[in-house]
PDB file of C-alpha atoms in Angstrom:
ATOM      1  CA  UNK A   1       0.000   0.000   0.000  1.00 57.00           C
ATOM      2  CA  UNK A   2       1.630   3.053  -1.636  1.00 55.00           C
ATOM      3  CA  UNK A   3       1.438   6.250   0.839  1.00 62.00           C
ATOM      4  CA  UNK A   4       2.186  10.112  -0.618  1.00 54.00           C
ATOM      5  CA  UNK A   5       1.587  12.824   1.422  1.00 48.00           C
ATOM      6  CA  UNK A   6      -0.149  14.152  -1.382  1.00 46.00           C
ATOM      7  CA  UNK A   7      -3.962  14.499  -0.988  1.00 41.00           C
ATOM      8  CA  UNK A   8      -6.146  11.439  -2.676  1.00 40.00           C
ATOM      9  CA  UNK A   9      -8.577  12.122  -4.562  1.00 44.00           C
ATOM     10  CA  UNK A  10     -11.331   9.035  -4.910  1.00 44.00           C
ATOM     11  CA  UNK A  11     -14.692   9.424  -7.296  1.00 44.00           C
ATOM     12  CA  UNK A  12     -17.623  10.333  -4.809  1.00 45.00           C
ATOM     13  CA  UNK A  13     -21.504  10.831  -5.646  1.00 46.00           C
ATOM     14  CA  UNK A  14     -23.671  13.288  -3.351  1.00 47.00           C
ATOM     15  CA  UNK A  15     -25.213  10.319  -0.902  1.00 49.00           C
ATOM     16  CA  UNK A  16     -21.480   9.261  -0.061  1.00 51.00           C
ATOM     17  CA  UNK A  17     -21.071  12.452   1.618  1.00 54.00           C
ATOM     18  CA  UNK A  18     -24.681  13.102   3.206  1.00 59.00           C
ATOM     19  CA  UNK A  19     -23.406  13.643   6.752  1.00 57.00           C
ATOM     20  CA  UNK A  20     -22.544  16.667   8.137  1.00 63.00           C
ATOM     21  CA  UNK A  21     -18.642  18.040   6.961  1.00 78.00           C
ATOM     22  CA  UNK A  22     -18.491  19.904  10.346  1.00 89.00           C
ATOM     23  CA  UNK A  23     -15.929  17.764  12.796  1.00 93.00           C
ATOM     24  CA  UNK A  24     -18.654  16.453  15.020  1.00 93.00           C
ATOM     25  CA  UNK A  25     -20.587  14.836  11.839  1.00 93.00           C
ATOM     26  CA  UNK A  26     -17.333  13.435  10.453  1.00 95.00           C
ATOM     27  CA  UNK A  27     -16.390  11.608  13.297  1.00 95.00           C
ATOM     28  CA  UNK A  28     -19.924  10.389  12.835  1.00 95.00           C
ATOM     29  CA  UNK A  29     -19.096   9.371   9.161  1.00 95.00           C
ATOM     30  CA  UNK A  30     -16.109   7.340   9.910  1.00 96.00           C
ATOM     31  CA  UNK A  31     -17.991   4.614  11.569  1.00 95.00           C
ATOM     32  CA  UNK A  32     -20.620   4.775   8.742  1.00 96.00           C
ATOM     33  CA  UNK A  33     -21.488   1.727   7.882  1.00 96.00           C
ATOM     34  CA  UNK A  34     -20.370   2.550   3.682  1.00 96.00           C
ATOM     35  CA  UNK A  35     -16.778   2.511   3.148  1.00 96.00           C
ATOM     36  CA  UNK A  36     -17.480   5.198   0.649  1.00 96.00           C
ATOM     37  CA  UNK A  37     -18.765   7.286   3.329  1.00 95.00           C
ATOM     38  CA  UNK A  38     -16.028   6.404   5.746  1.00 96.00           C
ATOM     39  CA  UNK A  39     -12.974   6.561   3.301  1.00 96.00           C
ATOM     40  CA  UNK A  40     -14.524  10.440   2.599  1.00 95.00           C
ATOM     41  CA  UNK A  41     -14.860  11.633   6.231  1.00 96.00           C
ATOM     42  CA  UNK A  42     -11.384  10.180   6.688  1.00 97.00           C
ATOM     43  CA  UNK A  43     -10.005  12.692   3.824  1.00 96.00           C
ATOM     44  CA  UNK A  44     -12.482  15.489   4.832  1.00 96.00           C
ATOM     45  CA  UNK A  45     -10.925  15.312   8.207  1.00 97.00           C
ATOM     46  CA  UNK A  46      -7.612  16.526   7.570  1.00 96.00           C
ATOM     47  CA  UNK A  47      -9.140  19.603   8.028  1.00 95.00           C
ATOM     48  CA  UNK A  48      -9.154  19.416  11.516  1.00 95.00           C
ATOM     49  CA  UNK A  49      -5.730  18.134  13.116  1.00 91.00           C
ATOM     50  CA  UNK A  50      -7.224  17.623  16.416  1.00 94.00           C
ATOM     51  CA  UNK A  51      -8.892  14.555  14.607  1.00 96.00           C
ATOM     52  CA  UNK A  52      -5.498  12.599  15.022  1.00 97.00           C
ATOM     53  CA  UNK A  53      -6.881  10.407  17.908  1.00 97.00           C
ATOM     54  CA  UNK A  54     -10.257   9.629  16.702  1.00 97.00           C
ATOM     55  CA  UNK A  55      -8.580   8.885  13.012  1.00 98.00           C
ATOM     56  CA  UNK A  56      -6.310   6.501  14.842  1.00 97.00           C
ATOM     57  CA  UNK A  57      -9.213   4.658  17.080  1.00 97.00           C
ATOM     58  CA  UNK A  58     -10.510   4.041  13.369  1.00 97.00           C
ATOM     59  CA  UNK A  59      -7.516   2.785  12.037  1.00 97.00           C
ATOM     60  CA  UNK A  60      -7.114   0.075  14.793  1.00 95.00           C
ATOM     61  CA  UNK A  61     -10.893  -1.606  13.773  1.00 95.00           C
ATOM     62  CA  UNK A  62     -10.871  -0.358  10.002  1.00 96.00           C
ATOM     63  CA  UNK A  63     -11.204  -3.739   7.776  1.00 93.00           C
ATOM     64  CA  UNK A  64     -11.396  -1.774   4.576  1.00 95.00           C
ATOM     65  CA  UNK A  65      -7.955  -1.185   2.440  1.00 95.00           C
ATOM     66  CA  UNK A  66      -9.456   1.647   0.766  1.00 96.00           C
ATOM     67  CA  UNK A  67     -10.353   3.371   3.653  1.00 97.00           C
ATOM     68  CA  UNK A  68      -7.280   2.380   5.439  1.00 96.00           C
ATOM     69  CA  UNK A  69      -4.989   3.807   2.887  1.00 96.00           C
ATOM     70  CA  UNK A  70      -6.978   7.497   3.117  1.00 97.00           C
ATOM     71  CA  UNK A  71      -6.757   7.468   7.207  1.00 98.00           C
ATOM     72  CA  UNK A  72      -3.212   7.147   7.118  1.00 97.00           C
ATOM     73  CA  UNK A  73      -2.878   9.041   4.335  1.00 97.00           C
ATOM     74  CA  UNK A  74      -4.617  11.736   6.366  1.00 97.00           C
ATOM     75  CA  UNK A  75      -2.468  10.866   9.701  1.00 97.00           C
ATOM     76  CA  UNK A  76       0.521  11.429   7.721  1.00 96.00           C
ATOM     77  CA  UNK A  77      -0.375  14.652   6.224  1.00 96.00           C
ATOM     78  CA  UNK A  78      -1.652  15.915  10.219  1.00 97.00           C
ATOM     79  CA  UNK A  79       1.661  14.631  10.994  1.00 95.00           C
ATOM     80  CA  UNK A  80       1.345  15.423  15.143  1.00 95.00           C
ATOM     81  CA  UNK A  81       2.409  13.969  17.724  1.00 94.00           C
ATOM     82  CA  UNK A  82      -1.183  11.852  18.504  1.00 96.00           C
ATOM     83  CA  UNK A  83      -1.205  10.829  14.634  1.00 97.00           C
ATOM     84  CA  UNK A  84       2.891   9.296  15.129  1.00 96.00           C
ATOM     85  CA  UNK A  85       2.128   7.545  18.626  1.00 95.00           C
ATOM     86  CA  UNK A  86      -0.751   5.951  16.571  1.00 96.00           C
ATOM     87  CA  UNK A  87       1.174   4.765  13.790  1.00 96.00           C
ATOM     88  CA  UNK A  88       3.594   3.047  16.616  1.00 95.00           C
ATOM     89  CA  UNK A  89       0.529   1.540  18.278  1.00 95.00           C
ATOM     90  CA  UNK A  90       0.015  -0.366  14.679  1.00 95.00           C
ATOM     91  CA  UNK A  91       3.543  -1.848  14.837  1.00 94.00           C
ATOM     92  CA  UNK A  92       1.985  -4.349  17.560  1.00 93.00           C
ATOM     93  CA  UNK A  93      -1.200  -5.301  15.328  1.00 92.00           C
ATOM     94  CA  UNK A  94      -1.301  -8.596  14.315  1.00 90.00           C
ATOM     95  CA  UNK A  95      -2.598  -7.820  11.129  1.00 91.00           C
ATOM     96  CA  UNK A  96       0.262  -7.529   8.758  1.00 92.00           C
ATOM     97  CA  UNK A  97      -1.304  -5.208   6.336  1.00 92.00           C
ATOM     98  CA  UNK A  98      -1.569  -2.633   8.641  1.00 94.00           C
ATOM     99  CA  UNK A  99       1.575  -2.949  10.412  1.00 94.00           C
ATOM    100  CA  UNK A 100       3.742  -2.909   6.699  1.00 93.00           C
ATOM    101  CA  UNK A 101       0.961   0.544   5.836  1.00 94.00           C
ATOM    102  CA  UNK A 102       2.171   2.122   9.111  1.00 95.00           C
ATOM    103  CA  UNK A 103       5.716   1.557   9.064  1.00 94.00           C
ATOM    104  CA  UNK A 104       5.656   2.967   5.242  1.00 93.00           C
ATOM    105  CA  UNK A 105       3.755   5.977   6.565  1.00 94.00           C
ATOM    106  CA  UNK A 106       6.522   6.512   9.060  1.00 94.00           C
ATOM    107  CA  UNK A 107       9.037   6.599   6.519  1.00 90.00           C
ATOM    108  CA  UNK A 108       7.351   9.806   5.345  1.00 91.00           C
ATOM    109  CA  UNK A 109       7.487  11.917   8.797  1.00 92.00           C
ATOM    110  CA  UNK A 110      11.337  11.694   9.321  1.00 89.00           C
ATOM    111  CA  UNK A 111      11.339  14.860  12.180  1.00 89.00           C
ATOM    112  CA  UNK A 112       8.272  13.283  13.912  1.00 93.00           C
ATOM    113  CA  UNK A 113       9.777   9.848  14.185  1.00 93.00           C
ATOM    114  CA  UNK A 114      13.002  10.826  15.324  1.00 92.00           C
ATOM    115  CA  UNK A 115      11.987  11.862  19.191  1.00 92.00           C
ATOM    116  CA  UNK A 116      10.741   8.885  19.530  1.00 93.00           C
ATOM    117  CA  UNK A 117      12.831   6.582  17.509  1.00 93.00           C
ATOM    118  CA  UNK A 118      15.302   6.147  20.828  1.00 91.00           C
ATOM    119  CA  UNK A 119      12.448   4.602  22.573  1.00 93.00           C
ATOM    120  CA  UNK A 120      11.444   2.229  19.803  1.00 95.00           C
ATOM    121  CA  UNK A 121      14.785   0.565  19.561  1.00 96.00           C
ATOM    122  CA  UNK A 122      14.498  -0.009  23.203  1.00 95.00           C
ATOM    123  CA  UNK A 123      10.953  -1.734  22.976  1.00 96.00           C
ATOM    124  CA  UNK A 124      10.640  -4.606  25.233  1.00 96.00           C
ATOM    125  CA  UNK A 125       9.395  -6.326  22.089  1.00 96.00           C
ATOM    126  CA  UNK A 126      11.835  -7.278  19.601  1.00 97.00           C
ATOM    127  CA  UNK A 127       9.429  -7.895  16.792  1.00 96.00           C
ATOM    128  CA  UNK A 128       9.065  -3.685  17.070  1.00 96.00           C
ATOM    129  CA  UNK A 129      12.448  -3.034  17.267  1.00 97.00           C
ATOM    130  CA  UNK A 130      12.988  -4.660  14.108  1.00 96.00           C
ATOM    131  CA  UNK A 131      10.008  -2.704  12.407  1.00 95.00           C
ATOM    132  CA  UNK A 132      11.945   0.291  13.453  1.00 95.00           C
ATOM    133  CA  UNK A 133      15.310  -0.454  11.894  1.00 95.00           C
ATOM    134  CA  UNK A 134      12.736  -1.306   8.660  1.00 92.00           C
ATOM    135  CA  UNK A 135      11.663   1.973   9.412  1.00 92.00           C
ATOM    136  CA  UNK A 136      15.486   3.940   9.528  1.00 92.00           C
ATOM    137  CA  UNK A 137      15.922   2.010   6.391  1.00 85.00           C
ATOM    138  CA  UNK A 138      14.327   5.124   4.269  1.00 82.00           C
ATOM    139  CA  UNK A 139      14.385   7.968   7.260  1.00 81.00           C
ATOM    140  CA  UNK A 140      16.368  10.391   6.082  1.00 75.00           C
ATOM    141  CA  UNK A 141      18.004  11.652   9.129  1.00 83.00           C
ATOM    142  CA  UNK A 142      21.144  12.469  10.236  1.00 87.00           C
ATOM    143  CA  UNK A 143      21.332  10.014  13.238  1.00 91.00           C
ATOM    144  CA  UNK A 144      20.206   6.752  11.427  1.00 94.00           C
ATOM    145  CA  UNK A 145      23.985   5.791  11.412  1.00 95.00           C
ATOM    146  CA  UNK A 146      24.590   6.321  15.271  1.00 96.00           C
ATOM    147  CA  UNK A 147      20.866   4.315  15.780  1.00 96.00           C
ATOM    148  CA  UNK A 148      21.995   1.453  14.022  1.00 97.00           C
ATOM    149  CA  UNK A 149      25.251   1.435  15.703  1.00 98.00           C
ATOM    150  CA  UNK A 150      23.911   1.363  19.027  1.00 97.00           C
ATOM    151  CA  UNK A 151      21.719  -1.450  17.702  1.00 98.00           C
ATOM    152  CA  UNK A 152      24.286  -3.855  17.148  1.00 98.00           C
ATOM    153  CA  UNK A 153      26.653  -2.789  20.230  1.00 97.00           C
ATOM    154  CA  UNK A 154      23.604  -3.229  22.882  1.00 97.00           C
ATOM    155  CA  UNK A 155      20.759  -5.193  21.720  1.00 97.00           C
ATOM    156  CA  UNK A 156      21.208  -8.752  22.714  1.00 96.00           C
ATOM    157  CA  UNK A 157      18.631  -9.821  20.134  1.00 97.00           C
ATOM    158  CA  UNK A 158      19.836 -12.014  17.237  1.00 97.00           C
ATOM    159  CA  UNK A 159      17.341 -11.128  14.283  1.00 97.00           C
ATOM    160  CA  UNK A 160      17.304  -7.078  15.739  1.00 98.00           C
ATOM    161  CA  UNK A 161      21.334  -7.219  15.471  1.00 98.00           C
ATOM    162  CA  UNK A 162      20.637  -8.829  11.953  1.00 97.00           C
ATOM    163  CA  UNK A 163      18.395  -6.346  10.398  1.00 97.00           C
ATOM    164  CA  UNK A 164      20.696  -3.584  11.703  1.00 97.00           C
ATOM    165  CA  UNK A 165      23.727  -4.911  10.448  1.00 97.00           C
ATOM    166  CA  UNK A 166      21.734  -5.713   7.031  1.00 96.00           C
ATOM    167  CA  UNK A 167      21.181  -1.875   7.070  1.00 95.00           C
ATOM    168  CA  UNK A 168      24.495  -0.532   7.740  1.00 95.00           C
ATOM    169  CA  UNK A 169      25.998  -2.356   5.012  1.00 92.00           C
ATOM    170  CA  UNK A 170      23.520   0.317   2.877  1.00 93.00           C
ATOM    171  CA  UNK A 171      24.337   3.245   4.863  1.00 93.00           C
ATOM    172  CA  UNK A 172      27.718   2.650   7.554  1.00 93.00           C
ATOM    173  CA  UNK A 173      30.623   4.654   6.919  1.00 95.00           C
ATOM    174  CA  UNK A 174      34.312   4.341   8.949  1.00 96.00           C
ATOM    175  CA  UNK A 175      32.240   5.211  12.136  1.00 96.00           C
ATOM    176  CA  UNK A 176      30.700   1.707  12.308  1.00 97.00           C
ATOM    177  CA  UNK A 177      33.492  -0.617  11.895  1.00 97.00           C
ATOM    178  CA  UNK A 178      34.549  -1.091  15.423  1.00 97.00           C
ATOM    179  CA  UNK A 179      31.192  -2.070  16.083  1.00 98.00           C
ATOM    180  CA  UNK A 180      30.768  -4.228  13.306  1.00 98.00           C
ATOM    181  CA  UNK A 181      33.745  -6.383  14.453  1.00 98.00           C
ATOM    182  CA  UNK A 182      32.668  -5.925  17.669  1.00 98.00           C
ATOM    183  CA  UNK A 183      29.729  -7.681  16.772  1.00 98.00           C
ATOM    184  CA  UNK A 184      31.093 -10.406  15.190  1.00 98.00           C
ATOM    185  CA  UNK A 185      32.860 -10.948  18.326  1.00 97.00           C
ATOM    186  CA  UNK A 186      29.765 -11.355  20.122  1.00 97.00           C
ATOM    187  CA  UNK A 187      28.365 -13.521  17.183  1.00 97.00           C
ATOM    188  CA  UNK A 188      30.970 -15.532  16.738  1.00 97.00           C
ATOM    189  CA  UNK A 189      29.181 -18.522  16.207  1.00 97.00           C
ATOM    190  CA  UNK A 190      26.241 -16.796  14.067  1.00 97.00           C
ATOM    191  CA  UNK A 191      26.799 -17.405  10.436  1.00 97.00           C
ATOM    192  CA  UNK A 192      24.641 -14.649   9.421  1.00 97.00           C
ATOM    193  CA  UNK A 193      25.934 -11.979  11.385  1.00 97.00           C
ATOM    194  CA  UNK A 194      29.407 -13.039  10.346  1.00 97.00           C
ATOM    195  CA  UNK A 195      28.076 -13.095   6.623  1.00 97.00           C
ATOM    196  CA  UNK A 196      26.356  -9.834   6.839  1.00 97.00           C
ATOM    197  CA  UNK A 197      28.898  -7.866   8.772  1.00 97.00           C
ATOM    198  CA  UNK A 198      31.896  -8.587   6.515  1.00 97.00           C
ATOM    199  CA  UNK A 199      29.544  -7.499   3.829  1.00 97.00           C
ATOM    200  CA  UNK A 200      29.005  -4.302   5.509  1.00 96.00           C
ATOM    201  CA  UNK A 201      33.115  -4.077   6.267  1.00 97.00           C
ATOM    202  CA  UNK A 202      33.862  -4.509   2.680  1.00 97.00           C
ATOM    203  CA  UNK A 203      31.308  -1.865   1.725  1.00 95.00           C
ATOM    204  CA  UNK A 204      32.410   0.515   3.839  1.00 94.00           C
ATOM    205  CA  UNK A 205      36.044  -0.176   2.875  1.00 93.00           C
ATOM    206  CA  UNK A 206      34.960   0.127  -0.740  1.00 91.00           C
ATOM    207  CA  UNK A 207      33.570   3.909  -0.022  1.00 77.00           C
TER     208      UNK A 207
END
């Protein structure tokens, strides 16, 4: 699912948008029972950025792609703090869809994710910690090198240490190598790691 912050603009007919377009009848659209209606208020509610937590309460039920795509289309073009701390709650959905939408929506608010891309890496979950190195892979931000470095010199998490590593062969520059062989120190007996940080070293060496 393919995210711009560019508006979207889907066909609508008079009855789709029936409801009142002041905030109080939008919220009241978006748990219309038409996805045509919904997927409307959705985009008519970027008009009011206080909507962030009530677009987000949607987001967690929503069962609709369509509809889906234009809430976080609309949470990334808010882009507050309510509409980021949403987009982290959907890291920890089960439903896959979602979680992949959110993480590409992420990649779009670089200076909203970074405050709280510290805490992320230091979920108690390591299944989020990894969606947030998927995350730094297209953040452009200055720090994304120093994150990944502290990944793989204090997370203790095999497949977390592995999709950092993975990245930093894309992005390290001199800065990382002690931690790289640092890592393969502490991996010794991981072929992966081994594999995937001499791949990184010989980029890196390579310029």
């Amino acid at each position: 699912m393919a995210l711009t912050k560019a508006a979207l603009q889907p066909t609508t007919t008079d009855d789709e948008r029936q409801h009142s377009r002041d905030q109080a009848g939008l919220l009241l659209a978006l748990a219309d029972p038409s996805s045509l209606v919904r997927r409307w208020a959705a985009r008519d509610l970027l008009a009011y950025p206080n909507a962030s937590a009530a677009l987000v309460e949607r987001l967690l039920i929503e069962t609709e792609p369509s509809v889906i795509e234009v809430i976080l289309t609309t949470l990334t073009r808010i882009g507050d703090e309510c509409a980021v701390v949403g987009l982290i709650r959907c890291l920890r959905t089960e439903n896959a869809m979602l979680r992949n939408a959110a993480i590409e929506a992420m990649k779009l608010l670089p200076d909203e994710v970074a405050p709280l891309m510290g805490r992320l890496l230091n979920d108690a979950d390591p299944d989020v910690r990894i969606f947030a190195v998927d995350v730094l892979e297209s953040l452009r931000h200055p720090q994304v090198e120093s994150w990944l470095i502290r990944v793989i010199t204090e997370d203790a998490h095999l497949n977390v240490c592995g999709a950092a590593v993975d990245l930093l062969g894309e992005v390290g520059s001199e800065c990382a190598r002690p931690a790289l062989l640092a890592l393969k120190q502490r991996f010794i007996d991981e072929p992966y790691i081994q594999f995937a940080a001499d791949l990184a070293l010989t980029r890196i060496a390579a310029g």
